[in-house]
Short mmCIF file of N, CA and C in Angstrom, two decimals:
data_model
loop_
_atom_site.label_atom_id
_atom_site.label_comp_id
_atom_site.label_asym_id
_atom_site.label_seq_id
_atom_site.Cartn_x
_atom_site.Cartn_y
_atom_site.Cartn_z
N UNK A 1 99.05 70.48 -22.11
CA UNK A 1 97.63 70.21 -22.25
C UNK A 1 97.44 69.15 -23.33
N UNK A 2 96.72 68.14 -23.00
CA UNK A 2 96.47 67.04 -23.93
C UNK A 2 95.34 67.39 -24.90
N UNK A 3 95.53 67.05 -26.17
CA UNK A 3 94.52 67.28 -27.21
C UNK A 3 93.31 66.38 -26.94
N UNK A 4 92.10 66.95 -26.91
CA UNK A 4 90.91 66.12 -26.66
C UNK A 4 90.54 65.22 -27.84
N UNK A 5 91.13 65.47 -29.02
CA UNK A 5 90.79 64.70 -30.21
C UNK A 5 91.72 63.50 -30.41
N UNK A 6 93.03 63.76 -30.36
CA UNK A 6 93.98 62.67 -30.63
C UNK A 6 94.79 62.26 -29.40
N UNK A 7 94.60 62.96 -28.29
CA UNK A 7 95.26 62.67 -27.00
C UNK A 7 96.76 62.99 -27.01
N UNK A 8 97.25 63.67 -28.05
CA UNK A 8 98.66 64.06 -28.12
C UNK A 8 98.92 65.10 -27.03
N UNK A 9 100.09 65.03 -26.39
CA UNK A 9 100.34 65.87 -25.23
C UNK A 9 100.94 67.24 -25.53
N UNK A 10 101.31 67.50 -26.76
CA UNK A 10 101.95 68.77 -27.08
C UNK A 10 100.99 69.69 -27.83
N UNK A 11 100.42 70.66 -27.12
CA UNK A 11 99.54 71.64 -27.76
C UNK A 11 100.14 73.02 -27.58
N UNK A 12 99.79 73.90 -28.48
CA UNK A 12 100.34 75.26 -28.47
C UNK A 12 99.21 76.26 -28.22
N UNK A 13 99.48 77.24 -27.36
CA UNK A 13 98.50 78.29 -27.11
C UNK A 13 98.55 79.28 -28.26
N UNK A 14 97.39 79.49 -28.90
CA UNK A 14 97.30 80.40 -30.05
C UNK A 14 96.83 81.79 -29.58
N UNK A 15 95.91 81.81 -28.61
CA UNK A 15 95.35 83.07 -28.14
C UNK A 15 94.90 82.91 -26.69
N UNK A 16 95.04 83.96 -25.88
CA UNK A 16 94.56 83.97 -24.50
C UNK A 16 93.75 85.21 -24.26
N UNK A 17 92.62 85.06 -23.56
CA UNK A 17 91.77 86.20 -23.22
C UNK A 17 91.23 86.04 -21.81
N UNK A 18 90.98 87.17 -21.18
CA UNK A 18 90.37 87.17 -19.86
C UNK A 18 88.88 86.86 -20.04
N UNK A 19 88.35 86.04 -19.15
CA UNK A 19 86.93 85.66 -19.20
C UNK A 19 86.33 85.73 -17.80
N UNK A 20 85.03 85.65 -17.73
CA UNK A 20 84.29 85.61 -16.46
C UNK A 20 84.70 86.76 -15.55
N UNK A 21 84.69 87.97 -16.10
CA UNK A 21 85.01 89.19 -15.35
C UNK A 21 86.36 89.11 -14.64
N UNK A 22 87.34 88.54 -15.32
CA UNK A 22 88.68 88.47 -14.76
C UNK A 22 88.95 87.27 -13.88
N UNK A 23 87.97 86.41 -13.68
CA UNK A 23 88.13 85.26 -12.80
C UNK A 23 88.70 84.04 -13.52
N UNK A 24 88.78 84.10 -14.85
CA UNK A 24 89.26 82.96 -15.62
C UNK A 24 90.01 83.45 -16.87
N UNK A 25 90.73 82.53 -17.48
CA UNK A 25 91.43 82.81 -18.73
C UNK A 25 90.97 81.80 -19.76
N UNK A 26 90.55 82.30 -20.91
CA UNK A 26 90.13 81.43 -22.02
C UNK A 26 91.31 81.34 -22.97
N UNK A 27 91.74 80.13 -23.26
CA UNK A 27 92.88 79.91 -24.15
C UNK A 27 92.44 79.13 -25.38
N UNK A 28 92.83 79.60 -26.54
CA UNK A 28 92.61 78.89 -27.81
C UNK A 28 93.89 78.12 -28.07
N UNK A 29 93.78 76.81 -28.29
CA UNK A 29 94.96 75.96 -28.45
C UNK A 29 94.92 75.23 -29.78
N UNK A 30 96.11 74.82 -30.22
CA UNK A 30 96.25 74.07 -31.46
C UNK A 30 97.11 72.84 -31.17
N UNK A 31 96.67 71.69 -31.68
CA UNK A 31 97.41 70.45 -31.46
C UNK A 31 98.55 70.35 -32.49
N UNK A 32 99.75 70.01 -32.01
CA UNK A 32 100.91 69.88 -32.90
C UNK A 32 100.83 68.61 -33.74
N UNK A 33 100.03 67.64 -33.32
CA UNK A 33 99.94 66.38 -34.05
C UNK A 33 98.83 66.39 -35.10
N UNK A 34 97.58 66.62 -34.68
CA UNK A 34 96.46 66.54 -35.62
C UNK A 34 96.07 67.90 -36.21
N UNK A 35 96.57 68.98 -35.62
CA UNK A 35 96.31 70.31 -36.14
C UNK A 35 94.96 70.90 -35.77
N UNK A 36 94.13 70.16 -35.06
CA UNK A 36 92.81 70.67 -34.68
C UNK A 36 92.94 71.69 -33.56
N UNK A 37 91.96 72.56 -33.47
CA UNK A 37 91.95 73.61 -32.45
C UNK A 37 90.85 73.36 -31.43
N UNK A 38 91.10 73.81 -30.23
CA UNK A 38 90.12 73.70 -29.16
C UNK A 38 90.37 74.80 -28.15
N UNK A 39 89.39 75.03 -27.29
CA UNK A 39 89.50 76.07 -26.27
C UNK A 39 89.51 75.45 -24.89
N UNK A 40 90.22 76.11 -23.99
CA UNK A 40 90.19 75.73 -22.58
C UNK A 40 89.86 76.97 -21.76
N UNK A 41 89.28 76.77 -20.62
CA UNK A 41 89.01 77.85 -19.69
C UNK A 41 89.71 77.48 -18.40
N UNK A 42 90.60 78.34 -17.97
CA UNK A 42 91.37 78.08 -16.75
C UNK A 42 90.97 79.08 -15.68
N UNK A 43 90.76 78.56 -14.49
CA UNK A 43 90.45 79.45 -13.37
C UNK A 43 91.14 78.91 -12.12
N UNK A 44 91.47 79.82 -11.24
CA UNK A 44 92.11 79.43 -9.99
C UNK A 44 91.04 78.86 -9.06
N UNK A 45 91.32 77.74 -8.48
CA UNK A 45 90.38 77.12 -7.55
C UNK A 45 90.60 77.73 -6.17
N UNK A 46 89.53 78.24 -5.60
CA UNK A 46 89.57 78.81 -4.27
C UNK A 46 89.01 77.76 -3.31
N UNK A 47 89.81 77.36 -2.34
CA UNK A 47 89.38 76.33 -1.40
C UNK A 47 89.12 76.93 -0.03
N UNK A 48 88.13 76.37 0.64
CA UNK A 48 87.78 76.78 1.99
C UNK A 48 88.21 75.67 2.94
N UNK A 49 88.98 76.05 3.97
CA UNK A 49 89.43 75.09 4.97
C UNK A 49 88.50 75.21 6.17
N UNK A 50 87.76 74.14 6.42
CA UNK A 50 86.79 74.14 7.52
C UNK A 50 87.52 73.92 8.85
N UNK A 51 86.81 74.15 9.95
CA UNK A 51 87.40 74.03 11.28
C UNK A 51 88.00 72.65 11.55
N UNK A 52 87.37 71.62 11.01
CA UNK A 52 87.85 70.26 11.24
C UNK A 52 88.99 69.86 10.30
N UNK A 53 89.45 70.81 9.46
CA UNK A 53 90.58 70.55 8.57
C UNK A 53 90.19 70.10 7.17
N UNK A 54 88.93 69.78 6.96
CA UNK A 54 88.46 69.36 5.65
C UNK A 54 88.49 70.56 4.70
N UNK A 55 88.94 70.33 3.48
CA UNK A 55 88.99 71.38 2.46
C UNK A 55 87.94 71.10 1.40
N UNK A 56 87.22 72.17 1.01
CA UNK A 56 86.22 72.04 -0.05
C UNK A 56 86.28 73.28 -0.93
N UNK A 57 85.84 73.18 -2.17
CA UNK A 57 85.85 74.35 -3.06
C UNK A 57 84.90 75.43 -2.56
N UNK A 58 85.28 76.70 -2.75
CA UNK A 58 84.40 77.81 -2.40
C UNK A 58 83.15 77.73 -3.27
N UNK A 59 82.00 78.01 -2.66
CA UNK A 59 80.74 77.94 -3.39
C UNK A 59 79.90 79.18 -3.10
N UNK A 60 79.65 79.97 -4.15
CA UNK A 60 78.77 81.13 -4.00
C UNK A 60 77.37 80.66 -3.58
N UNK A 61 76.94 79.53 -4.13
CA UNK A 61 75.61 79.01 -3.81
C UNK A 61 75.51 78.69 -2.32
N UNK A 62 76.57 78.17 -1.73
CA UNK A 62 76.55 77.85 -0.31
C UNK A 62 76.46 79.14 0.53
N UNK A 63 77.16 80.18 0.10
CA UNK A 63 77.06 81.48 0.77
C UNK A 63 75.63 81.97 0.69
N UNK A 64 75.03 81.89 -0.50
CA UNK A 64 73.65 82.35 -0.68
C UNK A 64 72.67 81.55 0.18
N UNK A 65 72.89 80.24 0.29
CA UNK A 65 72.00 79.41 1.12
C UNK A 65 72.04 79.87 2.58
N UNK A 66 73.24 80.11 3.10
CA UNK A 66 73.38 80.54 4.49
C UNK A 66 72.75 81.90 4.73
N UNK A 67 72.97 82.81 3.81
CA UNK A 67 72.41 84.15 3.95
C UNK A 67 70.90 84.11 3.73
N UNK A 68 70.44 83.28 2.81
CA UNK A 68 69.00 83.15 2.55
C UNK A 68 68.28 82.69 3.83
N UNK A 69 68.91 81.77 4.57
CA UNK A 69 68.32 81.31 5.85
C UNK A 69 68.19 82.47 6.83
N UNK A 70 69.23 83.31 6.90
CA UNK A 70 69.20 84.46 7.80
C UNK A 70 68.16 85.48 7.35
N UNK A 71 67.88 85.54 6.05
CA UNK A 71 66.92 86.50 5.48
C UNK A 71 65.50 85.96 5.43
N UNK A 72 65.29 84.76 5.90
CA UNK A 72 63.97 84.13 5.82
C UNK A 72 62.91 85.03 6.46
N UNK A 73 61.84 85.31 5.69
CA UNK A 73 60.77 86.17 6.18
C UNK A 73 61.05 87.65 6.00
N UNK A 74 62.20 87.99 5.48
CA UNK A 74 62.58 89.39 5.24
C UNK A 74 62.38 89.71 3.76
N UNK A 75 62.22 90.98 3.45
CA UNK A 75 62.01 91.39 2.06
C UNK A 75 63.38 91.65 1.41
N UNK A 76 64.05 90.55 1.05
CA UNK A 76 65.36 90.64 0.42
C UNK A 76 65.29 89.93 -0.93
N UNK A 77 65.64 90.64 -1.98
CA UNK A 77 65.56 90.10 -3.34
C UNK A 77 66.65 89.07 -3.60
N UNK A 78 66.34 88.12 -4.45
CA UNK A 78 67.30 87.08 -4.83
C UNK A 78 68.53 87.70 -5.50
N UNK A 79 68.32 88.76 -6.29
CA UNK A 79 69.44 89.45 -6.93
C UNK A 79 70.39 90.05 -5.89
N UNK A 80 69.82 90.56 -4.81
CA UNK A 80 70.65 91.13 -3.74
C UNK A 80 71.50 90.05 -3.08
N UNK A 81 70.94 88.85 -2.94
CA UNK A 81 71.70 87.73 -2.37
C UNK A 81 72.83 87.33 -3.31
N UNK A 82 72.55 87.29 -4.60
CA UNK A 82 73.57 86.95 -5.59
C UNK A 82 74.69 87.99 -5.58
N UNK A 83 74.31 89.26 -5.48
CA UNK A 83 75.31 90.32 -5.44
C UNK A 83 76.16 90.21 -4.17
N UNK A 84 75.53 89.91 -3.04
CA UNK A 84 76.26 89.73 -1.80
C UNK A 84 77.25 88.57 -1.93
N UNK A 85 76.81 87.46 -2.51
CA UNK A 85 77.69 86.31 -2.67
C UNK A 85 78.88 86.66 -3.56
N UNK A 86 78.65 87.47 -4.59
CA UNK A 86 79.74 87.91 -5.46
C UNK A 86 80.72 88.80 -4.69
N UNK A 87 80.19 89.70 -3.85
CA UNK A 87 81.04 90.56 -3.02
C UNK A 87 81.90 89.71 -2.09
N UNK A 88 81.30 88.68 -1.51
CA UNK A 88 82.04 87.80 -0.60
C UNK A 88 83.15 87.08 -1.36
N UNK A 89 82.82 86.54 -2.54
CA UNK A 89 83.84 85.86 -3.33
C UNK A 89 84.97 86.81 -3.71
N UNK A 90 84.62 88.02 -4.14
CA UNK A 90 85.65 89.00 -4.50
C UNK A 90 86.55 89.31 -3.31
N UNK A 91 85.94 89.44 -2.14
CA UNK A 91 86.71 89.77 -0.93
C UNK A 91 87.67 88.64 -0.56
N UNK A 92 87.21 87.39 -0.61
CA UNK A 92 88.10 86.29 -0.23
C UNK A 92 89.16 86.04 -1.30
N UNK A 93 88.82 86.26 -2.57
CA UNK A 93 89.83 86.13 -3.63
C UNK A 93 90.90 87.22 -3.52
N UNK A 94 90.49 88.40 -3.04
CA UNK A 94 91.41 89.52 -2.91
C UNK A 94 92.50 89.23 -1.88
N UNK A 95 92.27 88.26 -1.02
CA UNK A 95 93.30 87.90 -0.03
C UNK A 95 94.53 87.34 -0.72
N UNK A 96 94.36 86.83 -1.95
CA UNK A 96 95.48 86.31 -2.71
C UNK A 96 95.87 84.89 -2.36
N UNK A 97 95.14 84.29 -1.46
CA UNK A 97 95.44 82.92 -1.03
C UNK A 97 94.54 81.92 -1.74
N UNK A 98 95.10 80.77 -2.07
CA UNK A 98 94.32 79.72 -2.73
C UNK A 98 93.44 78.97 -1.73
N UNK A 99 93.83 79.01 -0.46
CA UNK A 99 93.04 78.38 0.59
C UNK A 99 92.70 79.42 1.64
N UNK A 100 91.44 79.46 2.02
CA UNK A 100 90.99 80.45 2.99
C UNK A 100 90.22 79.75 4.10
N UNK A 101 90.49 80.11 5.36
CA UNK A 101 89.74 79.49 6.46
C UNK A 101 88.26 79.86 6.41
N UNK A 102 87.40 78.95 6.81
CA UNK A 102 85.96 79.18 6.74
C UNK A 102 85.53 80.38 7.58
N UNK A 103 86.24 80.65 8.68
CA UNK A 103 85.86 81.80 9.51
C UNK A 103 86.08 83.12 8.76
N UNK A 104 87.03 83.16 7.83
CA UNK A 104 87.24 84.37 7.03
C UNK A 104 86.10 84.56 6.03
N UNK A 105 85.54 83.47 5.55
CA UNK A 105 84.38 83.57 4.67
C UNK A 105 83.21 84.16 5.47
N UNK A 106 83.03 83.68 6.69
CA UNK A 106 81.97 84.21 7.56
C UNK A 106 82.16 85.69 7.83
N UNK A 107 83.39 86.11 8.10
CA UNK A 107 83.66 87.53 8.33
C UNK A 107 83.38 88.35 7.08
N UNK A 108 83.69 87.78 5.92
CA UNK A 108 83.44 88.49 4.66
C UNK A 108 81.95 88.63 4.39
N UNK A 109 81.13 87.75 4.95
CA UNK A 109 79.68 87.83 4.79
C UNK A 109 79.09 88.92 5.69
N UNK A 110 79.61 89.07 6.88
CA UNK A 110 79.01 89.97 7.87
C UNK A 110 78.88 91.41 7.39
N UNK A 111 79.91 91.98 6.79
CA UNK A 111 79.86 93.38 6.36
C UNK A 111 78.76 93.66 5.35
N UNK A 112 78.77 92.96 4.21
CA UNK A 112 77.72 93.20 3.22
C UNK A 112 76.31 92.87 3.74
N UNK A 113 76.20 91.86 4.59
CA UNK A 113 74.89 91.49 5.12
C UNK A 113 74.37 92.58 6.06
N UNK A 114 75.27 93.19 6.81
CA UNK A 114 74.89 94.28 7.70
C UNK A 114 74.30 95.45 6.91
N UNK A 115 74.90 95.72 5.73
CA UNK A 115 74.39 96.79 4.88
C UNK A 115 73.08 96.39 4.20
N UNK A 116 72.91 95.10 3.92
CA UNK A 116 71.73 94.62 3.21
C UNK A 116 70.49 94.60 4.10
N UNK A 117 70.59 93.99 5.28
CA UNK A 117 69.43 93.86 6.17
C UNK A 117 69.93 93.63 7.59
N UNK A 118 69.62 94.56 8.48
CA UNK A 118 70.15 94.50 9.85
C UNK A 118 69.59 93.32 10.64
N UNK A 119 68.34 92.97 10.42
CA UNK A 119 67.74 91.83 11.14
C UNK A 119 68.40 90.53 10.68
N UNK A 120 68.58 90.38 9.38
CA UNK A 120 69.25 89.18 8.86
C UNK A 120 70.69 89.14 9.38
N UNK A 121 71.33 90.30 9.45
CA UNK A 121 72.69 90.38 9.99
C UNK A 121 72.72 89.86 11.42
N UNK A 122 71.77 90.30 12.26
CA UNK A 122 71.74 89.84 13.65
C UNK A 122 71.52 88.33 13.73
N UNK A 123 70.66 87.81 12.88
CA UNK A 123 70.42 86.37 12.86
C UNK A 123 71.70 85.61 12.50
N UNK A 124 72.34 86.07 11.42
CA UNK A 124 73.56 85.39 10.96
C UNK A 124 74.67 85.52 12.01
N UNK A 125 74.85 86.73 12.54
CA UNK A 125 75.90 86.97 13.53
C UNK A 125 75.67 86.15 14.79
N UNK A 126 74.40 85.98 15.18
CA UNK A 126 74.12 85.23 16.40
C UNK A 126 74.56 83.78 16.28
N UNK A 127 74.43 83.21 15.09
CA UNK A 127 74.87 81.83 14.87
C UNK A 127 76.37 81.81 14.64
N UNK A 128 76.86 82.69 13.76
CA UNK A 128 78.28 82.69 13.39
C UNK A 128 79.17 83.00 14.59
N UNK A 129 78.77 83.96 15.40
CA UNK A 129 79.58 84.35 16.57
C UNK A 129 79.14 83.63 17.84
N UNK A 130 78.22 82.71 17.72
CA UNK A 130 77.76 81.89 18.85
C UNK A 130 77.31 82.74 20.03
N UNK A 131 76.32 83.59 19.81
CA UNK A 131 75.79 84.39 20.91
C UNK A 131 75.26 83.45 21.99
N UNK A 132 75.62 83.74 23.25
CA UNK A 132 75.21 82.90 24.37
C UNK A 132 74.15 83.53 25.25
N UNK A 133 73.97 84.85 25.11
CA UNK A 133 73.06 85.51 26.03
C UNK A 133 72.41 86.72 25.37
N UNK A 134 71.44 87.28 26.08
CA UNK A 134 70.80 88.50 25.61
C UNK A 134 71.80 89.65 25.54
N UNK A 135 72.79 89.63 26.42
CA UNK A 135 73.81 90.69 26.42
C UNK A 135 74.59 90.71 25.10
N UNK A 136 74.83 89.52 24.54
CA UNK A 136 75.52 89.44 23.25
C UNK A 136 74.68 90.14 22.17
N UNK A 137 73.36 89.85 22.16
CA UNK A 137 72.47 90.50 21.21
C UNK A 137 72.43 92.01 21.45
N UNK A 138 72.32 92.40 22.71
CA UNK A 138 72.22 93.83 23.04
C UNK A 138 73.48 94.58 22.62
N UNK A 139 74.63 93.99 22.83
CA UNK A 139 75.90 94.62 22.42
C UNK A 139 75.92 94.84 20.90
N UNK A 140 75.47 93.86 20.16
CA UNK A 140 75.45 93.97 18.70
C UNK A 140 74.42 95.00 18.24
N UNK A 141 73.27 95.03 18.90
CA UNK A 141 72.24 96.03 18.57
C UNK A 141 72.75 97.43 18.88
N UNK A 142 73.43 97.59 20.01
CA UNK A 142 74.01 98.89 20.35
C UNK A 142 75.02 99.34 19.31
N UNK A 143 75.84 98.40 18.81
CA UNK A 143 76.80 98.74 17.75
C UNK A 143 76.08 99.18 16.48
N UNK A 144 75.01 98.46 16.12
CA UNK A 144 74.23 98.83 14.93
C UNK A 144 73.62 100.22 15.10
N UNK A 145 73.06 100.50 16.27
CA UNK A 145 72.45 101.81 16.51
C UNK A 145 73.51 102.90 16.52
N UNK A 146 74.67 102.60 17.06
CA UNK A 146 75.77 103.58 17.06
C UNK A 146 76.21 103.91 15.65
N UNK A 147 76.30 102.90 14.81
CA UNK A 147 76.67 103.12 13.41
C UNK A 147 75.60 103.93 12.69
N UNK A 148 74.34 103.64 12.96
CA UNK A 148 73.23 104.37 12.33
C UNK A 148 73.28 105.84 12.73
N UNK A 149 73.50 106.11 14.02
CA UNK A 149 73.59 107.49 14.51
C UNK A 149 74.78 108.19 13.88
N UNK A 150 75.91 107.48 13.76
CA UNK A 150 77.11 108.07 13.15
C UNK A 150 76.87 108.41 11.69
N UNK A 151 76.19 107.51 10.96
CA UNK A 151 75.90 107.76 9.54
C UNK A 151 74.99 108.97 9.36
N UNK A 152 73.96 109.07 10.22
CA UNK A 152 73.03 110.21 10.13
C UNK A 152 73.78 111.51 10.41
N UNK A 153 74.65 111.51 11.42
CA UNK A 153 75.42 112.70 11.78
C UNK A 153 76.36 113.09 10.65
N UNK A 154 76.99 112.09 10.03
CA UNK A 154 77.92 112.35 8.92
C UNK A 154 77.18 112.93 7.72
N UNK A 155 76.01 112.40 7.41
CA UNK A 155 75.24 112.89 6.27
C UNK A 155 74.77 114.32 6.51
N UNK A 156 74.34 114.61 7.75
CA UNK A 156 73.86 115.95 8.08
C UNK A 156 74.97 116.99 7.93
N UNK A 157 76.19 116.64 8.35
CA UNK A 157 77.29 117.59 8.24
C UNK A 157 77.74 117.78 6.79
N UNK A 158 77.55 116.76 5.94
CA UNK A 158 77.93 116.86 4.53
C UNK A 158 76.95 117.76 3.78
N UNK A 159 75.66 117.67 4.13
CA UNK A 159 74.65 118.44 3.41
C UNK A 159 74.62 119.90 3.83
N UNK A 160 75.19 120.24 4.97
CA UNK A 160 75.17 121.63 5.44
C UNK A 160 76.16 122.50 4.74
#
């Protein structure tokens, strides 16, 4: 690491700490030449590989924009969108890969969005999965209703 003050290339790490909820490492460094200290923050860059092969950095804001569009006109709080974007980032980072295909980001969005708002989920899924017909919508609605019935049945048996 080059010293930002004297540009000398030999610096020594004095202290390291986890930062940004485990997503980064903050290092305190000392320059061997001028003796001044400075801090660096290191984080792993997560890249998204799009269908056309172009690679771009993962963006929570971009996830929120896409989900916000699906939630348009729905009563969904901005904090809930931020939390969903964080869940998506955590899920794709958990894969352990530095590069993740864009379709995996979309899949990581579907689960939390389904729990957040079913109508927004249908909107997002219809675009993401390229629904072509009413049957595609009906199949997805049937799955949602089946899950809802299963959850109600599970809760009833737990409370008894």
